[in-house]
CSV table of C-alpha atoms and ligand atoms in Angstrom, one decimal:
chain,number,residue,atom,x,y,z
J,9,MET,CA,-1.0,-1.3,4.0
J,10,ALA,CA,1.4,-2.9,1.7
J,11,ALA,CA,4.0,-0.9,-0.3
J,12,ASN,CA,5.2,-2.5,-3.5
J,13,TRP,CA,8.3,-0.5,-4.5
J,14,LYS,CA,8.7,-2.6,-7.7
J,15,MET,CA,12.0,-2.0,-9.5
J,16,ASN,CA,12.5,1.4,-8.1
J,17,SER,CA,15.1,3.2,-5.8
J,18,LEU,CA,18.6,2.2,-4.9
J,19,PRO,CA,19.5,0.8,-1.5
J,20,ALA,CA,20.5,4.2,-0.1
J,21,ASP,CA,17.2,5.8,-1.2
J,22,ALA,CA,15.3,2.9,0.3
J,23,VAL,CA,16.7,3.6,3.8
J,24,GLU,CA,15.6,7.2,3.5
J,25,LEU,CA,12.1,6.2,2.2
J,26,ALA,CA,11.7,3.7,5.0
J,27,LYS,CA,12.7,6.2,7.6
J,28,ALA,CA,10.0,8.6,6.3
J,29,ILE,CA,7.4,5.9,6.7
J,30,THR,CA,8.5,5.2,10.2
J,31,ASP,CA,7.8,8.9,11.0
J,32,CYS,CA,4.1,8.1,10.6
J,33,ASN,CA,2.4,6.7,13.6
J,34,TRP,CA,-0.4,4.1,13.1
J,35,PRO,CA,-2.5,2.1,15.5
J,36,ASP,CA,-1.4,-1.4,16.4
J,37,ILE,CA,-4.4,-2.9,14.6
J,38,LEU,CA,-2.9,-1.7,11.3
J,39,GLU,CA,-0.1,-3.7,9.7
J,40,VAL,CA,2.3,-1.8,7.4
J,41,LEU,CA,4.4,-3.9,5.0
J,42,VAL,CA,7.2,-2.8,2.8
J,43,CYS,CA,8.2,-4.9,-0.3
J,44,PRO,CA,11.4,-3.4,-1.7
J,45,PRO,CA,13.6,-4.9,-4.4
J,46,PHE,CA,15.5,-8.0,-3.1
J,47,THR,CA,18.8,-6.0,-2.9
J,48,HIS,CA,17.4,-3.6,-0.3
J,49,LEU,CA,16.1,-6.2,2.1
J,50,GLU,CA,19.1,-6.6,4.3
J,51,SER,CA,19.6,-2.9,4.9
J,52,LEU,CA,16.0,-2.4,5.7
J,53,THR,CA,16.0,-5.4,8.1
J,54,ARG,CA,18.5,-3.4,10.2
J,55,LEU,CA,16.7,-0.2,9.9
J,56,ILE,CA,13.0,-0.8,10.0
J,57,PRO,CA,11.5,-1.0,13.5
J,58,ARG,CA,9.7,-4.3,14.2
J,59,SER,CA,6.3,-2.6,13.9
J,60,PHE,CA,7.0,-2.9,10.1
J,61,SER,CA,6.8,-6.1,8.2
J,62,LEU,CA,9.1,-6.8,5.2
J,63,GLY,CA,8.2,-8.7,2.1
J,64,GLY,CA,9.6,-9.9,-1.2
J,65,GLN,CA,8.1,-9.2,-4.6
J,66,HIS,CA,8.5,-12.7,-5.9
J,67,CYS,CA,9.9,-16.1,-5.0
J,68,SER,CA,10.8,-19.3,-6.9
J,69,ASP,CA,8.6,-22.4,-7.0
J,70,GLN,CA,11.7,-24.4,-6.2
J,71,SER,CA,13.3,-24.7,-2.8
J,72,SER,CA,17.0,-24.5,-3.9
J,73,GLY,CA,19.3,-25.6,-6.7
J,74,ALA,CA,20.4,-24.6,-10.2
J,75,PHE,CA,17.9,-21.9,-10.9
J,76,THR,CA,20.1,-18.9,-11.9
J,77,GLY,CA,18.6,-15.6,-10.9
J,78,GLU,CA,15.9,-17.0,-8.7
J,79,ILE,CA,15.3,-16.3,-5.0
J,80,SER,CA,13.8,-18.9,-2.7
J,81,ALA,CA,11.1,-18.4,-0.1
J,82,ALA,CA,13.6,-19.6,2.5
J,83,MET,CA,16.0,-16.9,1.5
J,84,LEU,CA,13.3,-14.3,2.0
J,85,LYS,CA,12.4,-15.8,5.4
J,86,ALA,CA,16.1,-15.7,6.4
J,87,LEU,CA,16.1,-11.9,5.6
J,88,GLN,CA,13.2,-11.5,8.1
J,89,CYS,CA,10.5,-11.2,5.4
J,90,SER,CA,7.1,-12.3,6.6
J,91,TYR,CA,5.4,-11.8,3.2
J,92,VAL,CA,5.9,-12.4,-0.5
J,93,ILE,CA,3.9,-11.0,-3.4
J,94,LEU,CA,3.0,-13.7,-6.0
J,95,GLY,CA,1.0,-13.5,-9.2
J,96,HIS,CA,1.4,-9.8,-9.7
J,97,SER,CA,0.0,-8.8,-13.1
J,98,GLU,CA,3.3,-7.3,-14.2
J,99,ARG,CA,5.0,-10.6,-13.8
J,100,ARG,CA,2.0,-12.5,-15.3
J,101,ALA,CA,2.3,-10.3,-18.4
J,102,ARG,CA,6.1,-10.4,-18.7
J,103,TYR,CA,6.8,-14.0,-17.7
J,104,PRO,CA,3.5,-15.7,-18.8
J,105,GLU,CA,5.1,-19.2,-18.4
J,106,GLU,CA,5.5,-18.4,-14.7
J,107,THR,CA,1.8,-18.7,-14.1
J,108,THR,CA,1.9,-22.4,-14.6
J,109,ARG,CA,4.3,-22.6,-11.6
J,110,LEU,CA,2.3,-20.1,-9.5
J,111,THR,CA,0.6,-22.6,-7.3
J,112,ALA,CA,3.9,-24.4,-6.7
J,113,ALA,CA,5.5,-21.0,-5.7
J,114,ILE,CA,2.6,-20.3,-3.4
J,115,LYS,CA,3.0,-23.7,-1.7
J,116,GLN,CA,6.8,-23.1,-1.4
J,117,ALA,CA,6.2,-19.7,0.2
J,118,ILE,CA,3.6,-21.0,2.7
J,119,ASN,CA,5.6,-24.0,3.6
J,120,SER,CA,8.6,-21.7,4.3
J,121,GLY,CA,6.5,-19.8,6.8
J,122,LEU,CA,5.7,-16.8,4.6
J,123,GLN,CA,2.3,-15.1,4.1
J,124,VAL,CA,1.5,-14.9,0.4
J,125,ILE,CA,-0.1,-11.8,-1.1
J,126,TYR,CA,-1.7,-13.4,-4.1
J,127,CYS,CA,-2.6,-10.9,-6.9
J,128,CYS,CA,-5.5,-11.3,-9.3
J,129,GLY,CA,-7.5,-9.0,-11.5
J,130,GLU,CA,-8.9,-8.6,-15.0
J,131,PRO,CA,-7.6,-6.6,-17.9
J,132,LEU,CA,-9.6,-3.7,-19.5
J,133,ASP,CA,-11.1,-5.7,-22.4
J,134,ILE,CA,-12.5,-8.2,-20.0
J,135,ARG,CA,-14.0,-5.5,-17.7
J,136,GLU,CA,-15.5,-3.8,-20.8
J,137,LYS,CA,-17.3,-7.0,-21.7
J,138,GLY,CA,-18.6,-7.4,-18.2
J,139,LEU,CA,-16.7,-10.7,-17.7
J,140,GLU,CA,-14.5,-9.7,-14.8
J,141,ARG,CA,-16.2,-12.0,-12.3
J,142,ASP,CA,-15.6,-15.1,-14.5
J,143,PHE,CA,-12.0,-14.0,-15.2
J,144,VAL,CA,-11.2,-13.7,-11.5
J,145,LYS,CA,-13.0,-16.9,-10.7
J,146,ARG,CA,-10.8,-18.7,-13.2
J,147,GLN,CA,-7.6,-17.2,-11.8
J,148,LEU,CA,-8.5,-18.2,-8.3
J,149,SER,CA,-9.5,-21.7,-9.2
J,150,GLN,CA,-6.4,-22.2,-11.3
J,151,ASP,CA,-4.0,-20.8,-8.8
J,152,LEU,CA,-5.5,-21.3,-5.3
J,153,PHE,CA,-8.1,-24.0,-5.2
J,154,ASP,CA,-5.5,-26.8,-5.0
J,155,LEU,CA,-4.3,-25.5,-1.6
J,156,GLU,CA,-5.4,-27.1,1.6
J,157,ALA,CA,-8.0,-25.1,3.6
J,158,SER,CA,-5.7,-25.0,6.5
J,159,LYS,CA,-3.3,-22.8,4.5
J,160,MET,CA,-5.8,-20.0,4.3
J,161,GLU,CA,-4.4,-18.4,7.4
J,162,ASN,CA,-1.2,-17.7,5.3
J,163,LEU,CA,-3.0,-16.1,2.4
J,164,VAL,CA,-3.8,-12.5,1.6
J,165,VAL,CA,-5.6,-11.8,-1.7
J,166,ALA,CA,-4.9,-8.5,-3.6
J,167,TYR,CA,-7.5,-7.6,-6.2
J,168,GLU,CA,-5.7,-5.5,-8.7
J,169,PRO,CA,-7.6,-4.8,-11.9
J,170,VAL,CA,-4.9,-4.5,-14.6
J,171,TRP,CA,-6.5,-1.4,-16.1
J,172,ALA,CA,-6.0,0.4,-12.8
J,173,ILE,CA,-2.4,-0.4,-12.2
J,174,GLY,CA,-0.1,2.6,-12.7
J,175,THR,CA,-2.7,4.3,-14.8
J,176,GLY,CA,-4.0,6.8,-12.4
J,177,LYS,CA,-7.4,5.3,-13.0
J,178,ASN,CA,-8.5,3.5,-9.9
J,179,ALA,CA,-11.5,1.2,-9.6
J,180,SER,CA,-14.3,3.0,-7.9
J,181,PRO,CA,-14.7,2.0,-4.2
J,182,GLY,CA,-18.0,0.4,-5.2
J,183,GLN,CA,-16.4,-1.7,-8.1
J,184,ALA,CA,-13.6,-2.8,-5.7
J,185,ASN,CA,-16.0,-3.6,-2.9
J,186,GLU,CA,-18.2,-5.7,-5.2
J,187,MET,CA,-15.3,-7.7,-6.5
J,188,HIS,CA,-13.9,-8.3,-3.0
J,189,HIS,CA,-17.3,-9.6,-2.0
J,190,TRP,CA,-17.2,-12.0,-5.0
J,191,ILE,CA,-13.7,-13.2,-4.1
J,192,ARG,CA,-14.8,-13.7,-0.5
J,193,GLU,CA,-17.8,-15.8,-1.7
J,194,LEU,CA,-15.6,-17.9,-4.0
J,195,LEU,CA,-13.1,-18.6,-1.2
J,196,ASN,CA,-15.9,-19.4,1.3
J,197,LYS,CA,-17.4,-21.8,-1.1
J,198,ARG,CA,-14.2,-23.6,-1.8
J,199,PHE,CA,-12.5,-23.5,1.6
J,200,GLY,CA,-15.3,-22.9,4.1
J,201,PRO,CA,-14.7,-21.1,7.4
J,202,ASP,CA,-10.9,-21.4,7.1
J,203,SER,CA,-11.2,-18.7,4.4
J,204,HIS,CA,-12.5,-16.1,6.8
J,205,ALA,CA,-9.0,-15.4,7.9
J,206,VAL,CA,-8.0,-14.2,4.4
J,207,ARG,CA,-7.6,-10.5,4.1
J,208,ILE,CA,-8.5,-8.9,0.8
J,209,LEU,CA,-6.6,-5.9,-0.4
J,210,TYR,CA,-7.3,-3.5,-3.2
J,211,GLY,CA,-4.5,-2.4,-5.5
J,212,GLY,CA,-4.4,0.0,-8.5
J,213,SER,CA,-3.7,3.7,-8.4
J,214,VAL,CA,-4.3,4.0,-4.7
J,215,LYS,CA,-3.3,7.4,-3.4
J,216,ALA,CA,-3.8,9.6,-0.4
J,217,SER,CA,-6.8,11.3,-2.1
J,218,ASN,CA,-8.8,8.1,-2.8
J,219,ALA,CA,-7.7,6.0,0.2
J,220,GLU,CA,-10.4,7.3,2.6
J,221,ALA,CA,-13.2,6.3,0.2
J,222,LEU,CA,-11.7,2.8,-0.2
J,223,ALA,CA,-11.1,2.4,3.5
J,224,ALA,CA,-14.8,3.1,4.1
J,225,MET,CA,-15.8,0.0,2.1
J,226,PRO,CA,-16.8,-2.9,4.3
J,227,GLU,CA,-15.1,-5.6,2.1
J,228,ILE,CA,-11.8,-3.7,1.7
J,229,ASP,CA,-9.3,-4.8,4.4
J,230,GLY,CA,-6.3,-2.9,3.1
J,231,VAL,CA,-4.4,-1.8,0.0
J,232,LEU,CA,-1.4,-2.8,-2.1
J,233,VAL,CA,0.2,0.4,-3.2
J,234,GLY,CA,2.7,0.9,-6.0
J,235,GLY,CA,3.6,4.4,-7.3
J,236,ALA,CA,2.2,6.3,-4.3
J,237,SER,CA,4.3,4.1,-1.9
J,238,LEU,CA,7.4,5.8,-3.2
J,239,ILE,CA,6.2,9.2,-2.2
J,240,PRO,CA,6.4,9.5,1.6
J,241,GLU,CA,3.6,12.1,2.0
J,242,GLU,CA,1.3,10.0,-0.2
J,243,PHE,CA,1.9,6.7,1.7
J,244,GLN,CA,1.6,8.5,5.0
J,245,GLY,CA,-1.7,9.9,3.8
J,246,ILE,CA,-2.9,6.4,2.9
J,247,ILE,CA,-1.8,5.0,6.3
J,248,ARG,CA,-3.7,7.8,8.0
J,249,ALA,CA,-6.9,7.2,5.9
J,250,PHE,CA,-6.9,3.5,7.1
J,251,SER,CA,-6.0,4.4,10.6
K,18,PGA,P1,0.0,1.4,-8.5
K,18,PGA,O1,0.5,-0.2,-8.5
K,18,PGA,O2,-0.4,1.7,-7.1
K,18,PGA,O3,1.2,2.1,-9.0
K,18,PGA,O4,-1.1,1.4,-9.5
K,18,PGA,C1,-0.1,-1.1,-7.7
K,18,PGA,C2,0.5,-2.5,-7.8
K,18,PGA,O5,1.0,-2.8,-8.9
K,18,PGA,O6,0.6,-3.2,-6.8
């Protein structure tokens, strides 16, 4: 269960929100991850019990140097992050030039010892034309296929159809399951058995009320949650659904 807080909350709110999440018990087999804004990481490092994982929402494709405003994978690692989200559709849309550096950022993150939550997913017009499989295949081959198979253990894929993000309109469990199956097939074809370690999350308007149906799908290993992760009862409901 990954919470993507995006650019929301102030450090003081973050502590409260994290505390509310810790009130919820979940079985050991479930991993709960919080990806707050960079500025909140340090305070959460001190507060969050180790049963939680922490993650960043982006990192640079460079290791260090004159890159004003950037955050390196090693900096995230030093703040006890174990994950970083890369390729989120909001960044792809706002900073399109960044996509050409996405593979390099993924490599930086993995080489720094982070797990990458790599996001992919089609916009609405592509879905309406029935071309979503081709679109996602192109994203995966452009961004991931250059990696070594041995790096698959550091990869999580989040399928997030753009039309479902923050819109209240989630993909049906069947649509998500079908795409996850396709992604699994593509990874298997390119990377072989090493890809079996990759977890595939669904993201896009996940809330407590639809989490159970998503959790019931065999190909859905977890969820990446935006808006609902900012509402303690909602996120707790999602954790319970997957528990
Ligand atoms: P949402 O965002 O849950 O608010 O749709 C998901 C995401 O962008 O990761």
